[in-house]
Coordinates of C-alpha atoms in Angstrom, one line a residue:
Chain A
M1 CA 4.6 -18.7 26.9
T2 CA 7.0 -20.9 25.0
D3 CA 10.3 -19.4 23.9
A4 CA 9.6 -18.7 20.2
L5 CA 13.2 -18.2 19.3
D6 CA 14.6 -21.5 20.6
R7 CA 14.7 -24.0 17.8
T8 CA 17.3 -26.4 19.3
G9 CA 14.7 -28.4 21.1
R10 CA 16.5 -27.7 24.5
E11 CA 14.4 -27.3 27.5
T12 CA 14.6 -23.7 28.3
E13 CA 12.9 -21.7 30.9
T14 CA 10.0 -20.0 29.3
P15 CA 9.4 -16.4 30.3
S16 CA 5.9 -15.5 31.3
Y17 CA 4.9 -12.4 29.5
D18 CA 1.5 -12.3 31.1
G19 CA 1.1 -9.1 33.0
A20 CA 4.7 -8.1 32.5
F21 CA 4.0 -5.3 30.1
D22 CA 2.3 -1.9 30.3
A23 CA 1.2 -2.2 26.7
I24 CA 1.0 -4.7 23.8
V25 CA 1.4 -3.6 20.2
V26 CA -0.2 -5.9 17.6
G27 CA 1.9 -5.7 14.5
A28 CA 5.5 -4.4 14.0
G29 CA 4.8 -2.3 10.9
L30 CA 5.4 1.4 10.8
A31 CA 2.4 2.4 13.0
G32 CA 3.2 -0.3 15.5
S33 CA 6.9 0.4 15.8
A34 CA 6.2 4.1 16.0
A35 CA 3.9 3.5 18.9
A36 CA 6.4 1.2 20.6
V37 CA 9.2 3.6 20.2
T38 CA 7.1 6.4 21.6
M39 CA 6.0 4.4 24.6
A40 CA 9.4 2.9 25.3
D41 CA 11.0 6.3 25.2
R42 CA 8.5 7.3 28.0
G43 CA 9.5 4.4 30.2
L44 CA 6.7 2.0 29.5
E45 CA 7.3 -1.8 29.3
V46 CA 6.2 -2.5 25.7
L47 CA 5.6 -5.8 24.0
L48 CA 5.7 -5.6 20.2
V49 CA 4.1 -8.7 18.6
E50 CA 4.7 -9.5 15.0
R51 CA 3.3 -12.5 13.1
G52 CA 6.0 -12.5 10.4
R53 CA 9.5 -14.1 10.7
Y54 CA 10.8 -10.6 11.1
P55 CA 9.1 -7.2 11.1
G56 CA 8.3 -6.3 7.5
A57 CA 8.1 -10.0 6.4
K58 CA 4.4 -9.6 5.8
N59 CA 4.4 -6.1 4.6
V60 CA 4.0 -4.5 1.2
F61 CA 3.7 -0.9 0.1
G62 CA 4.0 1.2 -3.0
G63 CA 7.4 2.3 -2.3
V64 CA 7.9 5.8 -0.8
L65 CA 8.4 6.4 2.8
Y66 CA 7.7 9.9 4.1
T67 CA 9.8 10.7 7.1
P68 CA 8.8 14.0 8.7
T69 CA 7.7 12.3 12.0
I70 CA 9.9 9.3 11.9
R71 CA 13.1 11.3 12.0
E72 CA 11.8 13.1 15.1
L73 CA 11.4 9.7 16.7
V74 CA 14.6 8.0 15.7
D75 CA 17.9 8.9 14.1
I76 CA 17.4 7.8 10.4
D77 CA 21.0 8.4 9.4
E78 CA 21.7 4.7 9.6
A79 CA 18.3 3.6 8.3
P80 CA 18.2 1.4 5.2
L81 CA 16.9 4.1 2.8
E82 CA 17.2 3.3 -0.9
R83 CA 17.1 6.6 -2.7
Y84 CA 15.6 10.1 -2.0
I85 CA 12.9 11.3 -4.4
A86 CA 14.4 14.0 -6.7
E87 CA 11.8 13.9 -9.3
R88 CA 8.0 13.3 -9.3
R89 CA 6.4 12.6 -12.6
F90 CA 2.7 12.3 -13.4
G91 CA 1.9 10.6 -16.7
M92 CA -1.5 10.3 -18.3
L93 CA -1.6 7.2 -20.5
T94 CA -4.0 6.3 -23.3
D95 CA -3.4 2.9 -24.9
R96 CA -0.4 4.3 -26.7
D97 CA 0.2 8.0 -25.8
E98 CA 1.7 9.7 -22.8
T99 CA 1.3 13.3 -21.6
A100 CA 3.4 13.9 -18.5
V101 CA 4.3 16.6 -16.0
S102 CA 7.6 16.3 -14.2
I103 CA 8.5 18.2 -11.0
S104 CA 12.1 18.2 -9.9
P105 CA 13.0 21.1 -7.6
G106 CA 16.7 21.5 -7.0
E107 CA 16.0 21.8 -3.3
W108 CA 15.0 18.1 -3.2
H109 CA 18.6 17.2 -3.6
E110 CA 19.4 18.8 -0.3
P111 CA 18.8 17.1 3.1
P112 CA 16.2 16.2 4.3
H113 CA 15.2 15.7 0.7
N114 CA 11.6 16.7 1.2
D115 CA 11.3 13.7 3.6
S116 CA 10.6 11.3 0.7
Y117 CA 12.6 8.1 0.3
T118 CA 12.1 4.8 -1.4
V119 CA 12.6 1.9 1.0
L120 CA 12.1 -1.8 1.0
R121 CA 9.8 -2.7 3.9
G122 CA 11.5 -6.1 4.5
E123 CA 14.6 -4.1 5.5
F124 CA 13.2 -0.9 6.8
D125 CA 10.5 -2.3 9.1
E126 CA 13.1 -4.7 10.7
W127 CA 15.4 -1.7 11.3
F128 CA 12.6 0.5 12.7
A129 CA 11.4 -2.3 15.1
E130 CA 15.1 -2.6 16.2
Q131 CA 15.0 1.0 17.2
A132 CA 12.0 0.2 19.4
V133 CA 13.9 -2.6 20.9
D134 CA 16.9 -0.3 21.5
A135 CA 14.5 2.0 23.3
G136 CA 13.5 -0.8 25.6
A137 CA 10.6 -2.6 23.9
T138 CA 10.5 -6.4 23.6
L139 CA 9.9 -7.8 20.2
L140 CA 8.2 -11.2 19.7
T141 CA 8.1 -12.5 16.2
E142 CA 6.4 -15.5 14.6
T143 CA 3.6 -14.9 16.9
T144 CA 0.1 -14.2 15.6
V145 CA -2.4 -12.4 17.7
T146 CA -5.7 -14.4 17.2
G147 CA -8.0 -12.3 19.4
L148 CA -8.4 -9.8 22.2
V149 CA -9.0 -10.6 25.8
T150 CA -11.8 -8.5 27.2
E151 CA -13.3 -8.2 30.6
D152 CA -16.4 -6.1 31.4
G153 CA -16.1 -4.5 28.0
R154 CA -12.5 -3.5 28.5
V155 CA -9.6 -4.8 26.5
V156 CA -7.1 -6.4 28.9
G157 CA -4.8 -8.4 26.7
V158 CA -4.4 -10.5 23.6
E159 CA -4.7 -14.2 22.7
T160 CA -1.8 -15.5 20.5
D161 CA -1.3 -18.8 18.7
R162 CA 1.5 -19.8 21.1
P163 CA 1.0 -22.4 23.8
D164 CA -0.5 -20.7 26.8
G165 CA -0.6 -17.7 24.5
T166 CA -2.7 -15.3 26.5
I167 CA -0.8 -12.1 27.3
R168 CA -2.4 -9.5 29.6
A169 CA -1.6 -5.8 29.7
P170 CA -3.5 -2.7 30.5
Y171 CA -3.3 -1.3 27.0
V172 CA -3.3 -2.7 23.5
V173 CA -2.4 -0.9 20.3
L174 CA -4.0 -2.4 17.2
A175 CA -1.5 -1.9 14.4
E176 CA -2.5 -5.0 12.5
G177 CA -2.8 -3.4 9.0
G178 CA -5.7 -3.2 6.6
N179 CA -6.7 -6.8 6.9
S180 CA -7.9 -6.2 10.5
L181 CA -9.0 -9.6 11.6
V182 CA -8.4 -8.9 15.3
S183 CA -10.2 -5.6 15.4
E184 CA -13.1 -6.9 13.4
A185 CA -13.5 -10.0 15.5
A186 CA -13.6 -7.9 18.6
D187 CA -16.2 -5.7 17.0
L188 CA -14.0 -2.6 17.2
K189 CA -14.4 -1.9 13.5
K190 CA -16.5 -3.1 10.6
P191 CA -15.2 -4.8 7.4
E192 CA -14.6 -2.3 4.6
S193 CA -16.7 -2.5 1.4
P194 CA -14.9 -3.3 -1.9
E195 CA -15.6 0.2 -3.1
N196 CA -13.3 1.5 -0.3
V197 CA -10.4 -0.9 -0.8
A198 CA -7.9 -1.1 -3.5
V199 CA -6.0 -4.2 -4.6
G200 CA -2.3 -3.5 -5.3
V201 CA 0.2 -5.7 -7.1
K202 CA 3.9 -4.9 -7.3
E203 CA 7.1 -6.3 -8.7
V204 CA 10.6 -5.5 -7.7
L205 CA 12.8 -5.7 -10.7
E206 CA 16.6 -5.9 -11.2
F207 CA 18.7 -5.4 -14.3
P208 CA 21.3 -8.2 -14.2
E209 CA 22.9 -7.3 -17.5
H210 CA 22.8 -3.5 -17.2
E211 CA 24.7 -2.2 -14.3
N212 CA 23.7 1.4 -14.9
A213 CA 20.2 0.8 -16.2
I214 CA 18.5 2.7 -13.4
E215 CA 20.8 5.8 -13.5
E216 CA 20.7 6.0 -17.2
R217 CA 17.0 5.4 -17.8
F218 CA 15.8 7.6 -15.0
R219 CA 18.6 10.2 -15.4
L220 CA 19.9 9.8 -11.9
T221 CA 23.2 10.5 -10.1
D222 CA 24.3 9.3 -6.7
E223 CA 21.4 8.7 -4.2
A224 CA 18.7 10.5 -6.2
G225 CA 15.6 8.6 -7.3
V226 CA 12.3 9.1 -8.9
S227 CA 8.6 8.5 -8.3
Y228 CA 6.6 8.1 -11.5
H229 CA 2.8 7.9 -11.2
Y230 CA 0.6 7.0 -14.1
F231 CA -3.1 7.1 -14.6
G232 CA -5.5 6.6 -17.5
E233 CA -6.5 3.5 -19.4
G234 CA -2.9 2.7 -20.3
A235 CA -2.1 2.3 -16.6
V236 CA -5.1 0.4 -15.1
G237 CA -7.5 -0.1 -18.0
E238 CA -11.1 0.5 -17.1
A239 CA -10.4 0.8 -13.4
F240 CA -10.2 3.5 -10.9
G241 CA -6.6 3.7 -9.8
G242 CA -3.1 4.2 -11.1
G243 CA 0.3 2.7 -11.7
F244 CA 3.7 3.6 -10.4
I245 CA 7.4 3.1 -10.8
Y246 CA 9.9 3.9 -8.0
T247 CA 13.6 3.6 -8.2
N248 CA 15.4 1.8 -5.4
E249 CA 19.1 1.6 -5.0
D250 CA 19.7 -1.4 -7.3
T251 CA 16.1 -2.3 -8.2
V252 CA 13.0 -0.7 -9.5
S253 CA 9.5 -1.2 -8.0
V254 CA 6.7 -1.3 -10.5
G255 CA 3.1 -1.8 -9.7
L256 CA -0.4 -0.5 -9.7
A257 CA -3.4 -0.3 -7.5
Y258 CA -7.1 0.0 -8.3
R259 CA -10.4 -0.3 -6.7
L260 CA -11.4 -3.8 -5.6
S261 CA -15.0 -3.3 -6.9
D262 CA -13.5 -2.8 -10.4
A263 CA -11.2 -5.8 -10.0
A264 CA -14.4 -7.8 -9.3
T265 CA -16.2 -6.5 -12.4
T266 CA -14.7 -4.5 -15.3
Q267 CA -11.0 -5.0 -14.7
P268 CA -10.4 -8.4 -13.3
D269 CA -7.0 -10.1 -13.0
P270 CA -4.6 -7.7 -11.2
E271 CA -1.6 -9.7 -12.5
G272 CA -2.7 -9.3 -16.1
T273 CA -3.4 -5.6 -15.6
L274 CA 0.2 -5.3 -14.3
N275 CA 1.5 -7.1 -17.3
A276 CA -0.3 -4.7 -19.7
F277 CA 1.0 -1.7 -17.8
K278 CA 4.6 -3.0 -18.0
T279 CA 4.3 -3.5 -21.7
H280 CA 2.8 0.0 -22.4
P281 CA 5.0 1.6 -25.1
K282 CA 5.9 4.4 -22.8
V283 CA 6.6 2.2 -19.8
A284 CA 8.4 -0.8 -21.4
P285 CA 11.5 1.1 -22.4
L286 CA 12.1 1.9 -18.7
L287 CA 11.8 -1.7 -17.7
R288 CA 13.3 -3.7 -20.6
D289 CA 15.6 -6.6 -19.8
A290 CA 14.5 -6.7 -16.2
R291 CA 14.3 -9.7 -14.1
T292 CA 11.6 -10.2 -11.4
V293 CA 13.1 -10.3 -7.9
E294 CA 9.8 -10.4 -6.0
Y295 CA 6.1 -10.3 -6.8
T296 CA 3.8 -9.0 -4.1
A297 CA 0.2 -8.1 -3.5
K298 CA -1.7 -6.2 -0.8
T299 CA -5.0 -4.4 -0.2
I300 CA -5.1 -0.7 0.6
P301 CA -7.8 0.9 2.7
E302 CA -8.8 4.0 0.7
G303 CA -12.1 4.9 2.2
G304 CA -10.8 8.3 3.5
A305 CA -12.1 10.3 6.4
E306 CA -15.5 8.8 6.5
S307 CA -14.1 5.2 6.8
I308 CA -12.0 5.9 9.9
P309 CA -13.4 3.6 12.6
E310 CA -13.8 4.6 16.2
L311 CA -10.1 4.9 17.1
V312 CA -10.3 4.7 20.9
H313 CA -11.8 1.8 22.9
D314 CA -11.7 1.0 26.5
G315 CA -8.1 -0.3 26.8
A316 CA -7.3 -0.2 23.1
V317 CA -6.5 2.1 20.3
I318 CA -6.4 1.5 16.5
V319 CA -3.6 3.0 14.3
G320 CA -2.3 3.0 10.8
D321 CA -3.9 1.0 8.0
A322 CA -6.1 -0.7 10.5
A323 CA -7.6 2.8 11.1
G324 CA -7.9 3.4 7.4
L325 CA -5.3 6.2 7.4
V326 CA -4.3 6.3 3.8
L327 CA -4.6 9.3 1.5
N328 CA -4.8 8.4 -2.2
N329 CA -6.1 11.0 -4.5
G330 CA -4.0 10.4 -7.5
V331 CA -1.6 13.4 -6.8
H332 CA -0.8 12.5 -3.2
L333 CA -0.3 8.8 -2.3
E334 CA 0.4 8.8 1.3
G335 CA 0.1 6.3 4.2
T336 CA 3.5 5.6 5.7
N337 CA 3.6 9.1 7.2
M338 CA 0.1 8.8 8.5
A339 CA 0.9 5.4 10.0
V340 CA 3.9 6.8 11.9
E341 CA 2.0 9.9 13.0
S342 CA -1.0 7.8 14.4
G343 CA 1.4 5.5 16.2
Y344 CA 3.2 8.4 17.7
H345 CA 0.0 10.1 19.0
A346 CA -1.4 6.8 20.2
G347 CA 1.9 6.0 22.0
K348 CA 1.9 9.4 23.7
A349 CA -1.7 9.0 24.8
L350 CA -1.1 5.6 26.2
A351 CA 2.0 6.7 28.1
A352 CA -0.1 9.5 29.7
A353 CA -2.8 7.0 30.6
A354 CA -0.2 4.6 32.1
S355 CA 1.4 7.3 34.2
G356 CA -2.0 7.7 35.9
A357 CA -1.8 11.5 35.6
T358 CA -5.2 11.7 33.9
P359 CA -8.0 9.1 34.0
D360 CA -7.8 6.5 31.3
D361 CA -10.8 7.7 29.3
A362 CA -9.5 11.2 29.0
A363 CA -6.0 10.1 28.3
L364 CA -6.9 7.7 25.5
A365 CA -9.4 10.2 24.0
Q366 CA -6.4 12.5 23.6
Y367 CA -5.2 10.2 20.8
R368 CA -8.3 10.8 18.8
E369 CA -8.1 14.6 19.4
D370 CA -4.4 14.8 18.5
L371 CA -4.9 12.8 15.4
T372 CA -8.0 14.9 14.4
D373 CA -5.9 18.0 14.8
S374 CA -2.9 16.6 12.9
F375 CA -2.3 16.6 9.1
V376 CA -3.5 13.0 9.1
V377 CA -7.3 13.6 9.5
R378 CA -7.1 17.1 8.1
N379 CA -5.7 15.9 4.8
L380 CA -8.2 13.1 4.6
E381 CA -11.0 15.5 5.2
R382 CA -9.7 18.0 2.7
Y383 CA -9.8 15.4 -0.1
E384 CA -13.0 13.6 0.9
W385 CA -14.9 15.4 -1.8
L386 CA -12.3 14.7 -4.4
M387 CA -12.6 11.0 -4.5
E388 CA -16.4 11.2 -5.1
T389 CA -16.0 13.9 -7.7
V390 CA -13.3 11.9 -9.5
Q391 CA -15.4 8.8 -9.3
S392 CA -18.3 10.6 -11.1
D393 CA -15.9 12.0 -13.7
R394 CA -13.9 8.8 -14.1
E395 CA -14.5 8.2 -17.8
F396 CA -13.7 11.8 -18.6
L397 CA -10.6 12.0 -16.4
F398 CA -9.1 8.5 -17.1
E399 CA -10.1 8.1 -20.8
E400 CA -11.4 11.1 -22.6
L401 CA -9.0 13.7 -21.1
P402 CA -5.7 11.8 -21.6
R403 CA -6.8 11.1 -25.2
A404 CA -7.8 14.7 -25.8
V405 CA -4.6 16.1 -24.3
A406 CA -2.5 13.7 -26.4
D407 CA -4.4 14.6 -29.6
A408 CA -4.2 18.3 -28.8
G409 CA -0.4 17.9 -28.2
S410 CA 0.2 16.2 -31.5
E411 CA -2.0 18.7 -33.3
Y412 CA -0.2 21.7 -31.7
F413 CA 3.2 20.4 -32.6
Q414 CA 2.1 19.0 -36.0
M415 CA 4.9 19.5 -38.6
D416 CA 3.5 20.4 -42.0
R417 CA 3.0 23.5 -44.2
A418 CA -0.1 24.8 -42.5
P419 CA 0.4 28.0 -40.4
K420 CA 0.8 27.4 -36.6
E421 CA -2.3 29.4 -36.1
E422 CA -4.4 26.7 -37.6
H423 CA -2.8 24.0 -35.5
A424 CA -3.2 25.9 -32.3
S425 CA -6.8 26.6 -33.1
A426 CA -7.5 22.9 -33.9
A427 CA -5.6 21.8 -30.7
R428 CA -7.7 24.2 -28.6
Q429 CA -10.8 22.9 -30.4
R430 CA -9.9 19.4 -29.5
L431 CA -9.5 20.2 -25.8
L432 CA -12.7 22.3 -25.7
E433 CA -14.6 19.4 -27.3
A434 CA -13.4 17.1 -24.6
V435 CA -14.3 19.3 -21.7
G436 CA -17.6 20.4 -23.1
G437 CA -16.8 23.9 -24.4
Y438 CA -16.0 27.0 -22.4
T439 CA -19.1 26.3 -20.2
G440 CA -17.9 22.8 -19.6
A441 CA -14.4 24.0 -18.8
A442 CA -15.7 26.6 -16.3
K443 CA -17.8 23.9 -14.6
L444 CA -14.8 21.6 -14.4
A445 CA -12.7 24.3 -12.9
F446 CA -15.3 25.1 -10.4
R447 CA -15.8 21.4 -9.5
Y448 CA -12.0 21.0 -8.8
R449 CA -11.4 24.5 -7.4
K450 CA -10.5 23.2 -4.0
L451 CA -7.5 21.4 -5.4
I452 CA -5.3 24.5 -5.4
Chain B
M1 CA 18.2 5.1 -37.5
S2 CA 18.6 2.4 -35.0
A3 CA 17.0 -0.9 -35.3
Q4 CA 15.3 -0.6 -31.9
P5 CA 11.7 -1.6 -32.2
K6 CA 9.1 1.0 -31.1
T7 CA 8.2 -0.9 -28.0
P8 CA 10.9 -3.2 -26.5
T9 CA 9.8 -6.6 -25.6
I10 CA 9.0 -7.0 -21.9
E11 CA 9.4 -10.5 -20.6
N12 CA 6.6 -10.9 -18.2
D13 CA 7.3 -14.0 -16.2
S14 CA 4.4 -16.5 -15.8
L15 CA 2.5 -16.2 -12.6
E16 CA 4.0 -19.5 -11.5
D17 CA 7.6 -18.1 -12.0
R18 CA 6.6 -14.9 -10.1
L19 CA 5.2 -16.8 -7.2
Y20 CA 8.6 -18.7 -7.1
T21 CA 10.2 -15.4 -6.2
V22 CA 8.4 -15.4 -2.9
K23 CA 9.5 -17.3 0.1
Y24 CA 6.7 -19.4 1.4
E25 CA 6.3 -21.8 4.3
D26 CA 3.4 -24.2 4.2
P27 CA 1.4 -23.8 7.5
G28 CA 0.2 -27.4 7.0
E29 CA -3.4 -26.5 6.5
S30 CA -5.3 -23.8 4.6
H31 CA -5.8 -20.5 6.3
L32 CA -8.5 -19.8 3.7
D33 CA -11.9 -21.5 3.3
V34 CA -15.4 -20.7 2.4
E35 CA -17.8 -20.4 5.3
I36 CA -20.8 -22.0 3.7
P37 CA -20.0 -24.0 0.5
D38 CA -23.7 -24.2 -0.5
L39 CA -23.7 -20.4 -0.6
C40 CA -21.0 -20.4 -3.4
A41 CA -22.8 -23.2 -5.2
E42 CA -26.3 -21.9 -5.0
E43 CA -26.1 -18.1 -4.6
C44 CA -23.0 -17.0 -6.4
V45 CA -22.7 -16.6 -10.1
T46 CA -20.1 -13.8 -10.2
Y47 CA -17.1 -15.4 -8.4
E48 CA -15.5 -12.1 -7.3
C49 CA -12.9 -14.1 -5.4
I50 CA -11.5 -15.5 -8.6
S51 CA -11.6 -12.2 -10.4
V52 CA -9.7 -10.2 -7.8
C53 CA -7.0 -12.7 -6.7
P54 CA -3.5 -11.7 -7.9
A55 CA -2.1 -15.1 -7.3
N56 CA -4.6 -17.5 -8.8
V57 CA -5.4 -18.9 -5.4
W58 CA -9.1 -19.0 -6.1
R59 CA -10.1 -21.2 -9.0
E60 CA -13.2 -22.5 -10.6
G61 CA -14.2 -25.7 -8.9
E62 CA -16.7 -28.4 -9.5
D63 CA -20.2 -28.0 -8.2
G64 CA -19.7 -24.2 -8.2
V65 CA -17.6 -24.1 -5.1
P66 CA -14.2 -22.5 -5.7
Q67 CA -11.1 -24.5 -5.3
I68 CA -8.5 -22.9 -3.0
A69 CA -4.8 -23.2 -3.8
Y70 CA -3.8 -21.6 -0.5
E71 CA -0.1 -22.4 -1.0
N72 CA 0.0 -19.5 -3.5
C73 CA -1.6 -17.0 -1.2
L74 CA 0.2 -13.6 -0.9
E75 CA -2.0 -12.7 2.1
C76 CA -3.4 -9.6 0.4
S77 CA -7.0 -10.4 1.5
S78 CA -8.7 -9.2 -1.6
C79 CA -10.9 -12.2 -1.7
R80 CA -12.2 -11.4 1.8
F81 CA -13.2 -7.9 0.9
A82 CA -14.5 -8.8 -2.5
C83 CA -16.9 -11.6 -1.7
P84 CA -20.4 -10.0 -1.7
H85 CA -21.7 -12.8 0.5
G86 CA -19.1 -12.4 3.2
N87 CA -18.4 -16.0 2.6
V88 CA -14.6 -16.0 2.7
D89 CA -13.2 -17.5 5.9
W90 CA -9.8 -15.8 6.2
S91 CA -7.4 -16.3 9.1
Y92 CA -3.7 -15.4 9.4
P93 CA -1.4 -18.4 8.9
E94 CA 0.0 -19.4 12.3
T95 CA 3.4 -18.7 13.9
G96 CA 4.9 -16.8 10.9
A97 CA 4.0 -19.4 8.3
G98 CA 2.7 -18.4 4.9
V99 CA 4.4 -15.8 2.8
T100 CA 7.6 -14.1 3.7
Y101 CA 8.6 -11.0 1.7
K102 CA 12.3 -10.0 1.5
N103 CA 11.7 -6.6 -0.1
G104 CA 8.0 -5.9 0.4

C-alpha cells in the first residue's frame, strides 16, 4: 500500500494495511463514520476508506441533519452545525400563488432543538470522520474502493485503486452511498429503477451586499434557522417531487428533487427547473441579490421499504443510502438520521461478531433485526402506501389542489361589497369542486387516513 | 407605494458559471462512457441521459451516440439510473479526482 498522504516524492516506508484491520468501512459519509465510531468505541481496529480528498468532498444532501442518534455517539457541542431549525414551512405553489402552513413551536428554540440542524456536508462529514479517528479508527482518503474480495462466497476484503491496493479484513461495511457501484458489482444489490430514484440539484447562495439578508428575510435571531418545503407546479413543474430552502449560518441552500423518470420525460433539465423555482414570485424575494457559492447535484434513493436490498451478506453489511434508507413523503424528508442509525446498528453487530461471542451469521443478522425494529424500517413501512397513493393522485395534489386552495383563499378574503356569506360559500364551492364534492372529500380523507 | 417590482429579478448564473463554483480535478480520462455505442445509435431515440443530466455532461452527438463532457460531471449518477438500456458505463474517478465539494 502506498502512502497516500505523502506528496513530497520522498521514499517512505509504506504501511501494509492488509490484514491489519478487523473491519473496513467503504465511504466516510454519515453511515460509514457512524459505523466506524461504533466499532472503534468497542475496541475494533477499523479502516475508514474515503474516495474524496476529505470526508464530505463527494457528498451532497438537502440540508438538514437530524441528530438524535449522532449525539449519543459523539459530543456534538463542537460540531460544525449551521443553524437549528426553528420553523418548518410547507408551501403549495401554483405558477403564481402560494398557500403555506408554518410550524414554529417555541420549544424548538431550546436545546436539543428538536434534533434538527442545517449543516454543510463538506464540513460536517470531515468533523464526524475525525471523531471516528479520535475513537481509534484509521482514515484513508483519496482512495477508491473498486471492488470486493470474496472467497468461497464470503467477503474478505476490498480492492482499491492504490498500488497493491488489496486490503483484507474479516468484515466490510458498505457505506458507499446511493450510487452503489461496489455493492452492485459484487451482486449484493440490484440497480434501482428510475421510478425509485430522485435527481436533486442544489445551490448554496450568499448575499455579499446584504449582511443581514438571512435574518431579515427569514425573521431569524441568533442561531435559529428555517426549513421551507415547497410542492406543486411552481416548485417542480410537472414532476413528482418538491423544492426547498434551508438557512445556513451565512448562506442559504436552495434546491429541489424530483423523480428521475419524470426528469427523463415530462420535466427534463433539472438545472432549468431549479432556475424556474428560484424565480417563482413567492420564492424570488427570499433569494434576490444572491450569489452562487456552489452548485451541486445528487441522486436520492427513494424506493422506500420495498427497495431495501438484502442488508446482510457473508462478511459484509450494507448501510445508509446504499441500503436505500431514505424517507421522503413530502412532509418528512429524512435520510441523515437513518444513515447514522443504520451505521450504528451495523457497527454494533460487527463488533459482536468480531468478539466471537456469537457465531458470525447470527451476529450479523442482528443488524437486520435491529434495523427492522428501529424507526428506520418502521417509518419506511408506515409510509410505503403513501408514495403510491400520492403518485396516483399526483395531478390532483400537485396541480389542482394548490390552485383550488389559492382560489378559495382569494375568494374567502375577497374585498368588495358582497356579504361575507357569499364569499365563504363560493370558496367552499371551489374547494368542493376540486375534491369532487362531499363524496370525493370523504374518499380523499379515507385514502389518507393513516397520515394522522 | 414603493417602486419594488412584483417579482424581483433573480440572476441565475449560466450553467457554465455555476460549474465554475465547483472544484474539479481532471482524472485524465473519462470515468463515463457508453457500453455499446451502437445501442445508442440504433436503439435509442429518447436520450434520457441528456434529459436528466444537471451539468450538461451528456450532449447530442453525431451518429446518434451522445458526446460526453466528463469534465463537467458532478458525479450524481442520474445518467446511469436513467438509461433504459443500461448502457451507461459509470466508474468513480480514481484517487479522489473528479468533483470536490466544499459545502455539499
